[in-house]
mmCIF file of C-alpha atoms in Angstrom:
data_model
loop_
_atom_site.group_PDB
_atom_site.id
_atom_site.type_symbol
_atom_site.label_atom_id
_atom_site.label_comp_id
_atom_site.label_asym_id
_atom_site.label_seq_id
_atom_site.Cartn_x
_atom_site.Cartn_y
_atom_site.Cartn_z
ATOM 1 C CA MET Q 1 -13.302 -18.545 -11.745
ATOM 2 C CA ALA Q 2 -10.689 -18.353 -9.055
ATOM 3 C CA ARG Q 3 -11.304 -15.763 -5.703
ATOM 4 C CA SER Q 4 -8.503 -13.339 -7.145
ATOM 5 C CA ASP Q 5 -10.010 -12.444 -10.526
ATOM 6 C CA LYS Q 6 -11.667 -9.656 -11.322
ATOM 7 C CA SER Q 7 -15.912 -9.931 -11.211
ATOM 8 C CA ASP Q 8 -17.195 -7.524 -14.381
ATOM 9 C CA LEU Q 9 -17.950 -4.631 -12.153
ATOM 10 C CA GLU Q 10 -13.767 -5.071 -10.993
ATOM 11 C CA TRP Q 11 -12.884 -5.049 -14.595
ATOM 12 C CA GLU Q 12 -14.519 -2.150 -15.234
ATOM 13 C CA PHE Q 13 -12.822 0.136 -12.687
ATOM 14 C CA ILE Q 14 -9.615 -1.050 -13.310
ATOM 15 C CA LYS Q 15 -9.885 -1.465 -17.216
ATOM 16 C CA ALA Q 16 -10.673 2.262 -17.108
ATOM 17 C CA VAL Q 17 -7.286 3.160 -15.658
ATOM 18 C CA LEU Q 18 -5.013 0.583 -17.766
ATOM 19 C CA PRO Q 19 -2.398 2.542 -19.925
ATOM 20 C CA ASN Q 20 -3.173 2.629 -23.785
ATOM 21 C CA LYS Q 21 -0.949 1.033 -26.056
ATOM 22 C CA THR Q 22 -1.222 3.220 -29.509
ATOM 23 C CA SER Q 23 1.480 1.135 -31.530
ATOM 24 C CA GLY Q 24 3.473 -1.834 -32.097
ATOM 25 C CA LYS Q 25 2.588 -5.298 -31.073
ATOM 26 C CA LYS Q 26 -0.931 -5.650 -29.613
ATOM 27 C CA ARG Q 27 -0.879 -6.857 -25.465
ATOM 28 C CA VAL Q 28 -1.818 -9.987 -24.674
ATOM 29 C CA ASP Q 29 -5.356 -10.187 -23.256
ATOM 30 C CA ASP Q 30 -4.986 -7.371 -20.330
ATOM 31 C CA ARG Q 31 -7.658 -9.340 -17.906
ATOM 32 C CA ARG Q 32 -6.213 -12.655 -17.907
ATOM 33 C CA VAL Q 33 -2.845 -11.281 -17.643
ATOM 34 C CA ILE Q 34 -4.120 -9.115 -14.387
ATOM 35 C CA ASN Q 35 -6.234 -11.748 -13.355
ATOM 36 C CA GLY Q 36 -2.598 -13.939 -12.803
ATOM 37 C CA ILE Q 37 -1.165 -11.056 -10.984
ATOM 38 C CA PHE Q 38 -3.720 -10.707 -8.266
ATOM 39 C CA TYR Q 39 -3.940 -15.017 -8.287
ATOM 40 C CA VAL Q 40 0.187 -14.405 -7.274
ATOM 41 C CA LEU Q 41 -0.870 -11.424 -4.563
ATOM 42 C CA ARG Q 42 -3.436 -13.253 -2.921
ATOM 43 C CA THR Q 43 -1.757 -16.575 -2.529
ATOM 44 C CA GLY Q 44 2.088 -15.965 -2.196
ATOM 45 C CA ILE Q 45 2.571 -18.825 -4.811
ATOM 46 C CA PRO Q 46 6.051 -18.676 -6.827
ATOM 47 C CA TRP Q 47 5.450 -16.877 -10.505
ATOM 48 C CA ALA Q 48 6.351 -20.607 -12.024
ATOM 49 C CA ASP Q 49 3.581 -21.657 -9.918
ATOM 50 C CA LEU Q 50 0.870 -20.114 -11.504
ATOM 51 C CA PRO Q 51 -1.920 -22.116 -13.061
ATOM 52 C CA SER Q 52 -1.879 -22.391 -16.688
ATOM 53 C CA GLU Q 53 -5.187 -20.632 -17.135
ATOM 54 C CA TYR Q 54 -3.141 -17.498 -16.963
ATOM 55 C CA GLY Q 55 -0.832 -17.903 -19.295
ATOM 56 C CA PRO Q 56 2.816 -18.641 -20.022
ATOM 57 C CA PRO Q 57 4.452 -17.315 -16.327
ATOM 58 C CA THR Q 58 6.632 -15.154 -17.838
ATOM 59 C CA THR Q 59 3.775 -13.300 -19.740
ATOM 60 C CA VAL Q 60 2.470 -12.336 -16.516
ATOM 61 C CA TYR Q 61 5.786 -11.441 -14.222
ATOM 62 C CA ASN Q 62 7.020 -9.653 -17.274
ATOM 63 C CA ARG Q 63 3.824 -7.395 -17.548
ATOM 64 C CA PHE Q 64 4.326 -6.974 -13.523
ATOM 65 C CA ASN Q 65 7.561 -6.050 -13.720
ATOM 66 C CA ARG Q 66 7.305 -4.067 -16.795
ATOM 67 C CA TRP Q 67 4.132 -1.978 -15.323
ATOM 68 C CA SER Q 68 6.230 -1.714 -11.875
ATOM 69 C CA TYR Q 69 8.746 0.067 -13.542
ATOM 70 C CA ALA Q 70 6.814 2.263 -15.401
ATOM 71 C CA GLY Q 71 4.886 3.092 -12.133
ATOM 72 C CA HIS Q 72 1.595 2.269 -14.290
ATOM 73 C CA TRP Q 73 0.499 0.292 -11.056
ATOM 74 C CA ASP Q 74 1.318 3.746 -8.880
ATOM 75 C CA ARG Q 75 -1.228 5.531 -11.431
ATOM 76 C CA ILE Q 76 -3.641 3.047 -11.561
ATOM 77 C CA MET Q 77 -4.014 3.196 -7.233
ATOM 78 C CA ASP Q 78 -3.732 6.704 -7.532
ATOM 79 C CA ALA Q 79 -6.841 7.435 -9.847
ATOM 80 C CA ILE Q 80 -8.638 4.707 -8.287
ATOM 81 C CA ALA Q 81 -8.107 6.508 -4.879
ATOM 82 C CA ASP Q 82 -8.071 10.323 -6.248
ATOM 83 C CA ALA Q 83 -12.143 9.810 -6.691
ATOM 84 C CA HIS Q 84 -13.061 9.812 -2.856
ATOM 85 C CA ASN Q 85 -13.290 12.934 -0.547
ATOM 86 C CA VAL Q 86 -11.217 12.684 2.951
ATOM 87 C CA ASP Q 87 -11.896 14.628 6.107
ATOM 88 C CA THR Q 88 -9.842 12.303 8.119
ATOM 89 C CA VAL Q 89 -6.336 10.593 7.677
ATOM 90 C CA MET Q 90 -4.575 8.035 9.809
ATOM 91 C CA VAL Q 91 -1.127 7.340 9.759
ATOM 92 C CA ASP Q 92 0.443 4.211 10.870
ATOM 93 C CA GLY Q 93 3.141 1.744 10.103
ATOM 94 C CA THR Q 94 3.436 -2.133 10.311
ATOM 95 C CA SER Q 95 6.486 -4.384 9.827
ATOM 96 C CA VAL Q 96 6.657 -7.571 6.947
ATOM 97 C CA ARG Q 97 9.091 -10.279 7.438
ATOM 98 C CA ALA Q 98 11.370 -11.023 4.020
ATOM 99 C CA HIS Q 99 11.470 -14.409 2.763
ATOM 100 C CA HIS Q 100 14.605 -15.131 2.114
ATOM 101 C CA SER Q 101 14.271 -15.037 -1.714
ATOM 102 C CA ALA Q 102 13.917 -11.649 -0.953
ATOM 103 C CA THR Q 103 17.123 -11.015 0.590
ATOM 104 C CA THR Q 104 19.807 -11.758 -2.447
ATOM 105 C CA LEU Q 105 20.426 -8.225 -3.601
ATOM 106 C CA LYS Q 106 23.495 -6.976 -2.095
ATOM 107 C CA LYS Q 107 22.882 -5.180 1.796
ATOM 108 C CA ARG Q 108 23.965 -1.553 0.214
ATOM 109 C CA ASP Q 109 22.118 -2.426 -3.213
ATOM 110 C CA PRO Q 110 19.332 0.997 -2.995
ATOM 111 C CA ARG Q 111 16.489 -1.239 -4.763
ATOM 112 C CA ARG Q 112 16.663 -3.208 -1.370
ATOM 113 C CA CYS Q 113 14.847 -1.877 1.879
ATOM 114 C CA LEU Q 114 15.366 -4.413 4.078
ATOM 115 C CA GLY Q 115 16.590 -3.873 7.436
ATOM 116 C CA ARG Q 116 16.953 -6.344 10.968
ATOM 117 C CA SER Q 117 14.337 -5.584 13.951
ATOM 118 C CA ARG Q 118 13.261 -7.577 16.610
ATOM 119 C CA GLY Q 119 11.146 -9.830 14.132
ATOM 120 C CA GLY Q 120 13.911 -10.287 11.498
ATOM 121 C CA LEU Q 121 14.791 -9.064 8.365
ATOM 122 C CA GLY Q 122 12.107 -7.071 6.838
ATOM 123 C CA THR Q 123 10.360 -4.151 5.681
ATOM 124 C CA LYS Q 124 8.483 -1.744 7.518
ATOM 125 C CA ILE Q 125 5.156 -0.346 5.562
ATOM 126 C CA HIS Q 126 3.879 3.222 6.211
ATOM 127 C CA ALA Q 127 0.494 4.112 5.069
ATOM 128 C CA LEU Q 128 -1.554 6.996 5.054
ATOM 129 C CA THR Q 129 -5.485 6.357 4.720
ATOM 130 C CA ASN Q 130 -8.848 7.766 5.071
ATOM 131 C CA GLN Q 131 -11.364 8.274 7.358
ATOM 132 C CA ASP Q 132 -12.558 4.698 6.244
ATOM 133 C CA GLY Q 133 -9.463 3.239 6.746
ATOM 134 C CA LEU Q 134 -8.441 2.669 3.053
ATOM 135 C CA PRO Q 135 -4.761 3.843 1.484
ATOM 136 C CA ILE Q 136 -3.871 6.995 0.080
ATOM 137 C CA ARG Q 137 -0.418 6.881 0.179
ATOM 138 C CA TYR Q 138 2.945 4.826 1.268
ATOM 139 C CA GLU Q 139 6.312 4.693 2.000
ATOM 140 C CA LEU Q 140 9.013 1.708 2.755
ATOM 141 C CA THR Q 141 11.648 1.638 4.976
ATOM 142 C CA PRO Q 142 14.260 -0.868 6.281
ATOM 143 C CA GLY Q 143 12.647 -3.019 9.125
ATOM 144 C CA GLN Q 144 14.070 -1.460 12.264
ATOM 145 C CA ALA Q 145 13.255 2.358 10.809
ATOM 146 C CA HIS Q 146 10.924 4.715 13.153
ATOM 147 C CA ASP Q 147 7.755 5.727 12.332
ATOM 148 C CA ALA Q 148 7.916 9.226 12.444
ATOM 149 C CA PRO Q 149 10.381 10.237 9.647
ATOM 150 C CA PRO Q 150 8.027 8.748 6.465
ATOM 151 C CA CYS Q 151 5.916 11.817 7.983
ATOM 152 C CA LYS Q 152 7.378 14.083 5.795
ATOM 153 C CA THR Q 153 6.219 12.508 2.629
ATOM 154 C CA LEU Q 154 2.985 10.737 3.852
ATOM 155 C CA LEU Q 155 1.432 13.962 5.471
ATOM 156 C CA ASP Q 156 2.153 16.269 2.694
ATOM 157 C CA ASN Q 157 -0.245 17.892 0.685
ATOM 158 C CA LEU Q 158 -3.295 17.851 3.797
ATOM 159 C CA GLN Q 159 -6.203 19.935 3.699
ATOM 160 C CA PRO Q 160 -7.120 22.248 5.988
ATOM 161 C CA GLY Q 161 -9.516 21.767 8.856
ATOM 162 C CA GLN Q 162 -8.601 17.699 7.966
ATOM 163 C CA HIS Q 163 -7.782 15.602 11.269
ATOM 164 C CA VAL Q 164 -5.028 13.841 11.795
ATOM 165 C CA LEU Q 165 -4.951 10.715 13.608
ATOM 166 C CA ALA Q 166 -1.521 9.373 14.661
ATOM 167 C CA ASP Q 167 -0.408 7.561 17.994
ATOM 168 C CA LYS Q 168 2.002 8.194 20.811
ATOM 169 C CA ALA Q 169 4.923 7.126 18.349
ATOM 170 C CA TYR Q 170 4.210 9.963 16.294
ATOM 171 C CA ASP Q 171 4.219 12.706 18.957
ATOM 172 C CA ALA Q 172 6.885 14.896 17.878
ATOM 173 C CA GLY Q 173 7.227 18.875 17.766
ATOM 174 C CA TRP Q 174 7.865 18.904 13.867
ATOM 175 C CA ILE Q 175 4.804 16.591 13.069
ATOM 176 C CA ARG Q 176 2.836 18.972 15.075
ATOM 177 C CA ASP Q 177 4.248 22.101 13.032
ATOM 178 C CA LEU Q 178 3.800 19.836 9.659
ATOM 179 C CA ILE Q 179 0.173 19.536 10.347
ATOM 180 C CA TRP Q 180 -0.359 22.617 11.804
ATOM 181 C CA GLU Q 181 1.490 24.881 8.682
ATOM 182 C CA GLN Q 182 -0.761 23.134 6.428
ATOM 183 C CA GLY Q 183 -3.894 24.127 8.278
ATOM 184 C CA ALA Q 184 -5.204 20.665 9.335
ATOM 185 C CA ILE Q 185 -5.930 19.696 13.257
ATOM 186 C CA ASP Q 186 -3.447 17.227 15.057
ATOM 187 C CA VAL Q 187 -5.325 14.430 16.949
ATOM 188 C CA ILE Q 188 -2.391 12.597 18.644
ATOM 189 C CA PRO Q 189 -2.078 11.921 22.385
ATOM 190 C CA PRO Q 190 1.378 12.876 24.013
ATOM 191 C CA LYS Q 191 3.651 10.590 25.425
ATOM 192 C CA ALA Q 192 4.234 10.264 28.868
ATOM 193 C CA ASN Q 193 7.485 11.983 29.299
ATOM 194 C CA ARG Q 194 6.317 15.210 27.315
ATOM 195 C CA LYS Q 195 7.120 18.543 28.812
ATOM 196 C CA LEU Q 196 4.767 20.500 27.403
ATOM 197 C CA PRO Q 197 1.075 19.585 27.492
ATOM 198 C CA ALA Q 198 -0.738 18.692 24.693
ATOM 199 C CA GLU Q 199 -4.663 18.151 24.166
ATOM 200 C CA PHE Q 200 -6.320 15.863 21.618
ATOM 201 C CA ASP Q 201 -9.822 14.635 21.654
ATOM 202 C CA ALA Q 202 -10.457 11.232 22.306
ATOM 203 C CA GLU Q 203 -13.197 10.608 20.397
ATOM 204 C CA ILE Q 204 -12.297 11.119 17.211
ATOM 205 C CA TYR Q 205 -9.018 9.498 18.002
ATOM 206 C CA ARG Q 206 -11.236 6.294 18.784
ATOM 207 C CA GLU Q 207 -11.471 5.790 15.027
ATOM 208 C CA ARG Q 208 -7.926 5.230 14.744
ATOM 209 C CA ASN Q 209 -8.275 1.870 14.934
ATOM 210 C CA LYS Q 210 -9.623 1.885 11.363
ATOM 211 C CA ILE Q 211 -5.835 1.858 10.095
ATOM 212 C CA GLU Q 212 -4.764 -0.863 12.284
ATOM 213 C CA ARG Q 213 -7.770 -2.903 10.911
ATOM 214 C CA PHE Q 214 -6.437 -1.862 7.441
ATOM 215 C CA PHE Q 215 -3.001 -3.347 7.628
ATOM 216 C CA GLY Q 216 -5.095 -6.386 9.752
ATOM 217 C CA ARG Q 217 -6.848 -7.115 6.213
ATOM 218 C CA LEU Q 218 -4.001 -6.492 3.958
ATOM 219 C CA LYS Q 219 -1.925 -9.251 5.471
ATOM 220 C CA ALA Q 220 -4.734 -11.454 5.917
ATOM 221 C CA SER Q 221 -6.111 -11.475 2.395
ATOM 222 C CA PHE Q 222 -2.974 -11.110 0.508
ATOM 223 C CA ARG Q 223 -0.617 -13.294 1.292
ATOM 224 C CA ARG Q 224 2.474 -11.859 -1.140
ATOM 225 C CA ILE Q 225 1.915 -8.760 1.496
ATOM 226 C CA ALA Q 226 2.529 -11.228 4.592
ATOM 227 C CA THR Q 227 5.430 -11.906 3.877
ATOM 228 C CA ARG Q 228 8.106 -10.385 1.424
ATOM 229 C CA TYR Q 229 8.914 -12.132 -1.733
ATOM 230 C CA GLU Q 230 9.738 -9.498 -3.876
ATOM 231 C CA LYS Q 231 13.902 -8.726 -3.885
ATOM 232 C CA THR Q 232 13.560 -5.087 -5.234
ATOM 233 C CA SER Q 233 11.328 -2.381 -2.766
ATOM 234 C CA ARG Q 234 9.691 -1.476 -5.906
ATOM 235 C CA ASN Q 235 7.981 -4.599 -6.714
ATOM 236 C CA PHE Q 236 6.891 -4.609 -3.490
ATOM 237 C CA LEU Q 237 4.892 -1.622 -3.081
ATOM 238 C CA SER Q 238 3.482 -2.472 -6.423
ATOM 239 C CA MET Q 239 1.713 -5.678 -4.880
ATOM 240 C CA ILE Q 240 0.892 -3.807 -2.197
ATOM 241 C CA LYS Q 241 -0.563 -0.931 -4.701
ATOM 242 C CA LEU Q 242 -2.359 -3.592 -6.081
ATOM 243 C CA ALA Q 243 -3.681 -4.836 -3.310
ATOM 244 C CA SER Q 244 -5.036 -1.349 -2.364
ATOM 245 C CA VAL Q 245 -6.938 -1.328 -5.583
ATOM 246 C CA ARG Q 246 -8.997 -4.405 -4.796
ATOM 247 C CA LEU Q 247 -9.962 -2.659 -1.601
ATOM 248 C CA TRP Q 248 -10.753 0.244 -3.060
ATOM 249 C CA ILE Q 249 -12.988 -1.356 -5.582
ATOM 250 C CA GLU Q 250 -14.834 -3.638 -3.186
ATOM 251 C CA PHE Q 251 -15.581 -0.504 -1.198
ATOM 252 C CA TYR Q 252 -16.860 1.292 -4.161
ATOM 253 C CA GLU Q 253 -19.224 -1.892 -4.620
ATOM 254 C CA SER Q 254 -20.259 -2.359 -0.969
ATOM 255 C CA ALA Q 255 -21.455 1.512 -1.655
ATOM 256 C CA ALA Q 256 -22.974 1.514 -4.463
#
């Protein structure tokens, strides 16, 4: 059994939220195929190099790609993450360098989501996590993009009384307004050049290290995310959400 293979308990979590197939030819063994997808996610190997124990590589890749296109991986992550109460959220971003195999789409192709920053050509992952540093939702932007604009989506649907933790890059009037309008509480240190004073709870802000640790764990545990190999941003985001499913299940196992 490879380290990426699902334990019986992990498989019970995933099996419960898999899409049902009510007609047509029966699917190839779900557990074997999904174990193959997670093997690629963890090791970062090309699909063609997938060990034979997971079946034909084309079968595994086609399942991943079709379910990515259909949004099944999004729904699986949402189903697992929605079962947890959230009293604090944290927002931040991290850059990922793109492998040359991920840069073959034309520059104007909307599926590309690549941009050049100081680290080279890459993609930026923007995440909203809960108080345990577990992901709730994501946005992707080209590598050179600023952290603030994705907040329009990431900070939508906040709950009254929630604390929203973010670093100085998010010290913008419209972000604070967005938080206040939903009844949430911003915990954002002010920039040095801010003209109007802004207070924040420094004790609560200390918890923000959890989202930084989350990004570190995401990249350390899943090589397919530490470097972007996927040509399309849709498939790259699907890989990120699959990694998130693994992190959420590990959290539930430890809490059991």
